[in-house]
Structure formats: structure tokens, C-alpha cells
Amino acid sequence: MKAESQSVGARHDQDVHTMSRRTLDEKVKEMKDQVIRAKAYINFAPTNSTSHFVKELKLRIKELERAISQSNRGSRLSKSALQRMKAMESTLYKASRIYPDCAAMVKKLRAMTYTAEEQVRSHRTQETFLKDLGARTIPKGLHCLSMRLTSEYFAPEPKERELPNKHKLHYPDHYHFAVFSDNILACAVVVNSTISSASEPERIVFHIVTDSINFPAMSMWFLLNPVGRATVNVESIDNFQWLSTKYDVTLQKEGSVDPRYISELNHLRFYLPDIFPRLNKIVLFDHDVVVQRDLTKLWSINIRGKVNGAVQTCKEGEPSFRRMDMFVNFTDPIIANRFDAKACTWAFGMNIFNLKEWRRQNLMGLYHKYLHLGNKRPLFKAGSLPIGWITFYKHTVAIDKKWHMLGLGYDPDVRQEDIDEAAVIHFDGILKPWLDIGIEKYKQFWRKHVKFEHPYLQQCNIHE
């Protein structure tokens, strides 16, 4: 009974708090409306007017703005704030008697509203630009870390720079994972979280592909930070000479600053069968994921002769909702005649690929066909996701959503229960956990796999 009474009391306190918060918000809104009306009346006064009434209006505005500021910091409205509201209402009544022209007042308020909306729109545009710029910028600490590791890499003899367990790289009974990235810390988190969650870490093999600039630093990180019984191999994209000789394609889009276009690593995922010719199955990760569960059972999922196993993103009403026609141009007859505009889409970030079936169905040729068409006509929007949907159309099987949780890089309202249940959580979007603009409450899931005590991280001022 006592526990029940305490529970009822707690709910009552919560209800009272909610009601008081609602009342406070309503009062603050009312004060803001009063300030707007007062400023509109001031605009009716002659320029540089110093009349007693204009002075009174300015005083009331100053008092009320101070009260609004104080109310935003507190949990309730003070008596003095209520008194100022009454004083302002009295002054506004006098103003309505002095300036009785309602039509002019309406016109003035509309003009003020339009100006305010334009300012908000401008600020939002600027915010979006700055966030995109921040997402494309390499943090100073990560740049420092890369430079420090690169300088260390060339100190030892070539034989001492080789990562261990090379003989395991093609074992068919091992669990093979791939990450294409130029971000050392992000790759370290993907590897650390996967291995720490694995039931058989000795059978984990990570294949990391990076660019030539970051190859020394990426290699040195894993030389200095061994992964126990698991295997990690780092390879440079420069080793894949067949990209230009065999396929004669350019992965970069000329004249673009969009990382979705200019990153060769982003489009390299479509060459998995050639990159790993001796493997039949592999899990491909984006570098902005964190693994929370053992992924062994992914290899036993029946993907029913398909090439790609992925989580769908087509449930309407969810933040991740995407239809084919949102990023693919269905006004083009080539697209309209071959694909369903409302077809269910799926996510990159954590995919199980059947490389044997991929080779058999020659999806590489299909990818190049649409890649070349897309260079000649606007078939799809930026990034590799739309061409992925087209290439793997009817070659993808949906897997349980608990395998792959999306949204941590753009949605501040992801449910904690969904995060807890997910095998892999994905910081898709521009709000990455290693950036200052990342969503703070989600960073804990990423940070716990970073070795912040490492001397190089300390020296490069990379802290929690």
C-alpha cells in the first residue's frame, strides 16, 4: 500500500509539474505577443519621436523582455513578471485608443511577421550550410592523429610493418567483414565493437580498404593496437589497378565538392566480388556504425538466392522512410519502365552479401550500365544509395530490423528500447559521433569503444 501511495504521489507531482510547465509556456507566449504588438505601435510613431507615450512603450518592452529571459531560466513565473504583463496590457489599451486604425495595424503586423519568417529562413539555410561544412571537415584532432601515425609508420623495417595472421585472410569458415574508410578512429570503433561483441573473436577477419594517403596511418594504428585473436588487414585502393584497366571507369564526379561523389571509397562497395575474389560471403559496414551484439548468425540467414541482405527503410511515418522515387528520376522512361516508384527501399551500412551469387548474376555489369547512363542523363540524385537500389533491385532480401538500427546521425528521437535491442546502430546522416555537431546523447555508444587513454589521442587533444 505504501509503495502504491508513493507511486500515485509521484504521478500527481509529475502531472502538477506538466501543468505548471504548460501554463508557464502559455504565459511566455502571451508576453512575446505583447512585445510584438508594442513594437508595432512604436512603428506608427513619427521617426525619432520622444513623446511620453513612446517612452512608456519602450520601457514596457524592456521590462517584459527581461521577464521573458528570467522565465526561460526558471520553472515558474514571478509575481513581478505578472505585474509587468498587466502594465503592458494597460499601455497597449492606451495605444489602441491613440492608434485606432486596425487596417494599418494588421498591415504592419503582417510586414513584421514576413520579416521575421525571412530571418528564420535565412538562419535555417545558414545552419544547414554550416552543418554540411562541418560534416565535410576533418576535425583537427583526427588530422593530428593521422600525421603522427604516418610519421611512425616509416620508422621500422618493411617486415615489421606487416599485420599478423595474414594466412587467415581467405579462410572460408571465418566471418569476414569489410570497411572502406579514410577515418582511423571510426574504423577502430567498428573493429573494436565487433570483436568485443563476438562469441568467436578468433574467427573474425576485418578487411579495411583506405586511400593511399591514409594507408600508413591506418596500418600503424592496428600495429600499435593489436586486436587479440582476431585478424585485421589494411589495404590501399591504389593496389586495385584493375579499376581503371578492367572497367575503365572514373569513380569521382568531376567538379564536385560533395563527398558522396568525390569519395572513391564510397563507390568501391560495388566491386566487392573483385576485391575479394576468394570469398563467397562478406558483411560490409559503413564506418559510422557500432556493433552491440554477436553477428555470427548473419552468416546462417537464408537470403533465398538473393545477393544482398539488408534492413528495409520503407515504413511510412518513420524518419528513415524513403521510396525509390525520392532519389531516382521516374520521369525518365528507362527508369519508369523497369522499376516500381513505390518499391520498398533498403539501407547501406550493414549488409550481408553473397559474392558467389553476385558473380553468377553479373551485377557488376548491371552496375556499370546504370553508372554510364547516369553520367549521360539525370537518372538519380547524389550518392551511391540510389544506384545501389537500382543495381540490387529484386536481388535484395529484407532482414529483421533488429540487425541494423538507423537514425543516430540525424534523428534526436530514436527510442532507447530500439537502440538497446539493435545488433548494429548506425550514425547515418551528417551528425557523426566524432564531430562536435553530433547528437550528444548518442555519443556514449560510440565513445566507449575509443581508447581515449592512448598517448597519441592525448597528444592530439582527442578527449571524451
mmCIF file with all atom_site columns, N, CA and C in Angstrom, residues 37-68:
data_model
loop_
_atom_site.group_PDB
_atom_site.id
_atom_site.type_symbol
_atom_site.label_atom_id
_atom_site.label_alt_id
_atom_site.label_comp_id
_atom_site.label_asym_id
_atom_site.label_entity_id
_atom_site.label_seq_id
_atom_site.pdbx_PDB_ins_code
_atom_site.Cartn_x
_atom_site.Cartn_y
_atom_site.Cartn_z
_atom_site.occupancy
_atom_site.B_iso_or_equiv
_atom_site.pdbx_formal_charge
_atom_site.auth_seq_id
_atom_site.auth_comp_id
_atom_site.auth_asym_id
_atom_site.auth_atom_id
_atom_site.pdbx_PDB_model_num
ATOM 1  N N  . ARG A 1 37 ? 3.213  43.365 -30.392 1.00 0.00 ? 37 ARG A N  1
ATOM 2  C CA . ARG A 1 37 ? 2.207  44.415 -30.579 1.00 0.00 ? 37 ARG A CA 1
ATOM 3  C C  . ARG A 1 37 ? 2.753  45.788 -30.202 1.00 0.00 ? 37 ARG A C  1
ATOM 4  N N  . ALA A 1 38 ? 3.507  45.826 -29.091 1.00 0.00 ? 38 ALA A N  1
ATOM 5  C CA . ALA A 1 38 ? 4.080  47.100 -28.642 1.00 0.00 ? 38 ALA A CA 1
ATOM 6  C C  . ALA A 1 38 ? 5.061  47.654 -29.673 1.00 0.00 ? 38 ALA A C  1
ATOM 7  N N  . LYS A 1 39 ? 5.897  46.783 -30.244 1.00 0.00 ? 39 LYS A N  1
ATOM 8  C CA . LYS A 1 39 ? 6.850  47.229 -31.263 1.00 0.00 ? 39 LYS A CA 1
ATOM 9  C C  . LYS A 1 39 ? 6.136  47.719 -32.516 1.00 0.00 ? 39 LYS A C  1
ATOM 10 N N  . ALA A 1 40 ? 5.002  47.087 -32.835 1.00 0.00 ? 40 ALA A N  1
ATOM 11 C CA . ALA A 1 40 ? 4.226  47.542 -33.986 1.00 0.00 ? 40 ALA A CA 1
ATOM 12 C C  . ALA A 1 40 ? 3.678  48.944 -33.750 1.00 0.00 ? 40 ALA A C  1
ATOM 13 N N  . TYR A 1 41 ? 3.196  49.214 -32.539 1.00 0.00 ? 41 TYR A N  1
ATOM 14 C CA . TYR A 1 41 ? 2.678  50.554 -32.221 1.00 0.00 ? 41 TYR A CA 1
ATOM 15 C C  . TYR A 1 41 ? 3.798  51.594 -32.270 1.00 0.00 ? 41 TYR A C  1
ATOM 16 N N  . ILE A 1 42 ? 5.005  51.219 -31.828 1.00 0.00 ? 42 ILE A N  1
ATOM 17 C CA . ILE A 1 42 ? 6.132  52.166 -31.884 1.00 0.00 ? 42 ILE A CA 1
ATOM 18 C C  . ILE A 1 42 ? 6.418  52.569 -33.323 1.00 0.00 ? 42 ILE A C  1
ATOM 19 N N  . ASN A 1 43 ? 6.243  51.603 -34.251 1.00 0.00 ? 43 ASN A N  1
ATOM 20 C CA . ASN A 1 43 ? 6.487  51.914 -35.663 1.00 0.00 ? 43 ASN A CA 1
ATOM 21 C C  . ASN A 1 43 ? 5.486  52.906 -36.242 1.00 0.00 ? 43 ASN A C  1
ATOM 22 N N  . PHE A 1 44 ? 4.341  53.066 -35.553 1.00 0.00 ? 44 PHE A N  1
ATOM 23 C CA . PHE A 1 44 ? 3.365  54.060 -36.006 1.00 0.00 ? 44 PHE A CA 1
ATOM 24 C C  . PHE A 1 44 ? 3.782  55.472 -35.615 1.00 0.00 ? 44 PHE A C  1
ATOM 25 N N  . ALA A 1 45 ? 4.610  55.576 -34.593 1.00 0.00 ? 45 ALA A N  1
ATOM 26 C CA . ALA A 1 45 ? 5.029  56.900 -34.111 1.00 0.00 ? 45 ALA A CA 1
ATOM 27 C C  . ALA A 1 45 ? 5.984  57.538 -35.115 1.00 0.00 ? 45 ALA A C  1
ATOM 28 N N  . PRO A 1 46 ? 6.009  58.848 -35.202 1.00 0.00 ? 46 PRO A N  1
ATOM 29 C CA . PRO A 1 46 ? 6.931  59.538 -36.118 1.00 0.00 ? 46 PRO A CA 1
ATOM 30 C C  . PRO A 1 46 ? 8.380  59.166 -35.799 1.00 0.00 ? 46 PRO A C  1
ATOM 31 N N  . THR A 1 47 ? 9.234  59.175 -36.819 1.00 0.00 ? 47 THR A N  1
ATOM 32 C CA . THR A 1 47 ? 10.645 58.846 -36.651 1.00 0.00 ? 47 THR A CA 1
ATOM 33 C C  . THR A 1 47 ? 11.294 59.760 -35.617 1.00 0.00 ? 47 THR A C  1
ATOM 34 N N  . ASN A 1 48 ? 12.134 59.192 -34.756 1.00 0.00 ? 48 ASN A N  1
ATOM 35 C CA . ASN A 1 48 ? 12.839 59.921 -33.692 1.00 0.00 ? 48 ASN A CA 1
ATOM 36 C C  . ASN A 1 48 ? 11.895 60.573 -32.679 1.00 0.00 ? 48 ASN A C  1
ATOM 37 N N  . SER A 1 49 ? 10.689 60.031 -32.576 1.00 0.00 ? 49 SER A N  1
ATOM 38 C CA . SER A 1 49 ? 9.737  60.587 -31.612 1.00 0.00 ? 49 SER A CA 1
ATOM 39 C C  . SER A 1 49 ? 10.202 60.326 -30.179 1.00 0.00 ? 49 SER A C  1
ATOM 40 N N  . THR A 1 50 ? 10.085 61.328 -29.348 1.00 0.00 ? 50 THR A N  1
ATOM 41 C CA . THR A 1 50 ? 10.474 61.181 -27.935 1.00 0.00 ? 50 THR A CA 1
ATOM 42 C C  . THR A 1 50 ? 9.298  61.491 -27.018 1.00 0.00 ? 50 THR A C  1
ATOM 43 N N  . SER A 1 51 ? 8.086  61.274 -27.530 1.00 0.00 ? 51 SER A N  1
ATOM 44 C CA . SER A 1 51 ? 6.891  61.589 -26.740 1.00 0.00 ? 51 SER A CA 1
ATOM 45 C C  . SER A 1 51 ? 6.845  60.712 -25.494 1.00 0.00 ? 51 SER A C  1
ATOM 46 N N  . HIS A 1 52 ? 6.085  61.170 -24.527 1.00 0.00 ? 52 HIS A N  1
ATOM 47 C CA . HIS A 1 52 ? 5.961  60.436 -23.264 1.00 0.00 ? 52 HIS A CA 1
ATOM 48 C C  . HIS A 1 52 ? 5.418  59.033 -23.504 1.00 0.00 ? 52 HIS A C  1
ATOM 49 N N  . PHE A 1 53 ? 4.461  58.898 -24.418 1.00 0.00 ? 53 PHE A N  1
ATOM 50 C CA . PHE A 1 53 ? 3.860  57.586 -24.644 1.00 0.00 ? 53 PHE A CA 1
ATOM 51 C C  . PHE A 1 53 ? 4.856  56.611 -25.296 1.00 0.00 ? 53 PHE A C  1
ATOM 52 N N  . VAL A 1 54 ? 5.665  57.084 -26.252 1.00 0.00 ? 54 VAL A N  1
ATOM 53 C CA . VAL A 1 54 ? 6.663  56.222 -26.894 1.00 0.00 ? 54 VAL A CA 1
ATOM 54 C C  . VAL A 1 54 ? 7.676  55.738 -25.860 1.00 0.00 ? 54 VAL A C  1
ATOM 55 N N  . LYS A 1 55 ? 8.073  56.654 -24.962 1.00 0.00 ? 55 LYS A N  1
ATOM 56 C CA . LYS A 1 55 ? 8.993  56.266 -23.888 1.00 0.00 ? 55 LYS A CA 1
ATOM 57 C C  . LYS A 1 55 ? 8.382  55.185 -23.010 1.00 0.00 ? 55 LYS A C  1
ATOM 58 N N  . GLU A 1 56 ? 7.066  55.339 -22.739 1.00 0.00 ? 56 GLU A N  1
ATOM 59 C CA . GLU A 1 56 ? 6.368  54.338 -21.927 1.00 0.00 ? 56 GLU A CA 1
ATOM 60 C C  . GLU A 1 56 ? 6.353  52.975 -22.611 1.00 0.00 ? 56 GLU A C  1
ATOM 61 N N  . LEU A 1 57 ? 6.084  52.965 -23.920 1.00 0.00 ? 57 LEU A N  1
ATOM 62 C CA . LEU A 1 57 ? 6.075  51.704 -24.676 1.00 0.00 ? 57 LEU A CA 1
ATOM 63 C C  . LEU A 1 57 ? 7.446  51.033 -24.648 1.00 0.00 ? 57 LEU A C  1
ATOM 64 N N  . LYS A 1 58 ? 8.495  51.825 -24.854 1.00 0.00 ? 58 LYS A N  1
ATOM 65 C CA . LYS A 1 58 ? 9.857  51.274 -24.853 1.00 0.00 ? 58 LYS A CA 1
ATOM 66 C C  . LYS A 1 58 ? 10.225 50.702 -23.488 1.00 0.00 ? 58 LYS A C  1
ATOM 67 N N  . LEU A 1 59 ? 9.789  51.391 -22.428 1.00 0.00 ? 59 LEU A N  1
ATOM 68 C CA . LEU A 1 59 ? 10.055 50.907 -21.071 1.00 0.00 ? 59 LEU A CA 1
ATOM 69 C C  . LEU A 1 59 ? 9.344  49.581 -20.833 1.00 0.00 ? 59 LEU A C  1
ATOM 70 N N  . ARG A 1 60 ? 8.065  49.502 -21.249 1.00 0.00 ? 60 ARG A N  1
ATOM 71 C CA . ARG A 1 60 ? 7.298  48.266 -21.055 1.00 0.00 ? 60 ARG A CA 1
ATOM 72 C C  . ARG A 1 60 ? 7.934  47.098 -21.839 1.00 0.00 ? 60 ARG A C  1
ATOM 73 N N  . ILE A 1 61 ? 8.417  47.386 -23.040 1.00 0.00 ? 61 ILE A N  1
ATOM 74 C CA . ILE A 1 61 ? 9.064  46.340 -23.850 1.00 0.00 ? 61 ILE A CA 1
ATOM 75 C C  . ILE A 1 61 ? 10.308 45.823 -23.141 1.00 0.00 ? 61 ILE A C  1
ATOM 76 N N  . LYS A 1 62 ? 11.130 46.738 -22.627 1.00 0.00 ? 62 LYS A N  1
ATOM 77 C CA . LYS A 1 62 ? 12.361 46.367 -21.941 1.00 0.00 ? 62 LYS A CA 1
ATOM 78 C C  . LYS A 1 62 ? 12.056 45.515 -20.704 1.00 0.00 ? 62 LYS A C  1
ATOM 79 N N  . GLU A 1 63 ? 11.027 45.919 -19.939 1.00 0.00 ? 63 GLU A N  1
ATOM 80 C CA . GLU A 1 63 ? 10.644 45.185 -18.725 1.00 0.00 ? 63 GLU A CA 1
ATOM 81 C C  . GLU A 1 63 ? 10.173 43.770 -19.071 1.00 0.00 ? 63 GLU A C  1
ATOM 82 N N  . LEU A 1 64 ? 9.366  43.681 -20.126 1.00 0.00 ? 64 LEU A N  1
ATOM 83 C CA . LEU A 1 64 ? 8.791  42.387 -20.481 1.00 0.00 ? 64 LEU A CA 1
ATOM 84 C C  . LEU A 1 64 ? 9.853  41.448 -21.085 1.00 0.00 ? 64 LEU A C  1
ATOM 85 N N  . GLU A 1 65 ? 10.765 41.985 -21.869 1.00 0.00 ? 65 GLU A N  1
ATOM 86 C CA . GLU A 1 65 ? 11.831 41.155 -22.429 1.00 0.00 ? 65 GLU A CA 1
ATOM 87 C C  . GLU A 1 65 ? 12.715 40.588 -21.318 1.00 0.00 ? 65 GLU A C  1
ATOM 88 N N  . ARG A 1 66 ? 12.947 41.401 -20.261 1.00 0.00 ? 66 ARG A N  1
ATOM 89 C CA . ARG A 1 66 ? 13.714 40.924 -19.115 1.00 0.00 ? 66 ARG A CA 1
ATOM 90 C C  . ARG A 1 66 ? 12.951 39.808 -18.397 1.00 0.00 ? 66 ARG A C  1
ATOM 91 N N  . ALA A 1 67 ? 11.631 39.969 -18.282 1.00 0.00 ? 67 ALA A N  1
ATOM 92 C CA . ALA A 1 67 ? 10.799 38.951 -17.625 1.00 0.00 ? 67 ALA A CA 1
ATOM 93 C C  . ALA A 1 67 ? 10.789 37.646 -18.419 1.00 0.00 ? 67 ALA A C  1
ATOM 94 N N  . ILE A 1 68 ? 10.766 37.762 -19.762 1.00 0.00 ? 68 ILE A N  1
ATOM 95 C CA . ILE A 1 68 ? 10.798 36.569 -20.619 1.00 0.00 ? 68 ILE A CA 1
ATOM 96 C C  . ILE A 1 68 ? 12.108 35.823 -20.436 1.00 0.00 ? 68 ILE A C  1
#
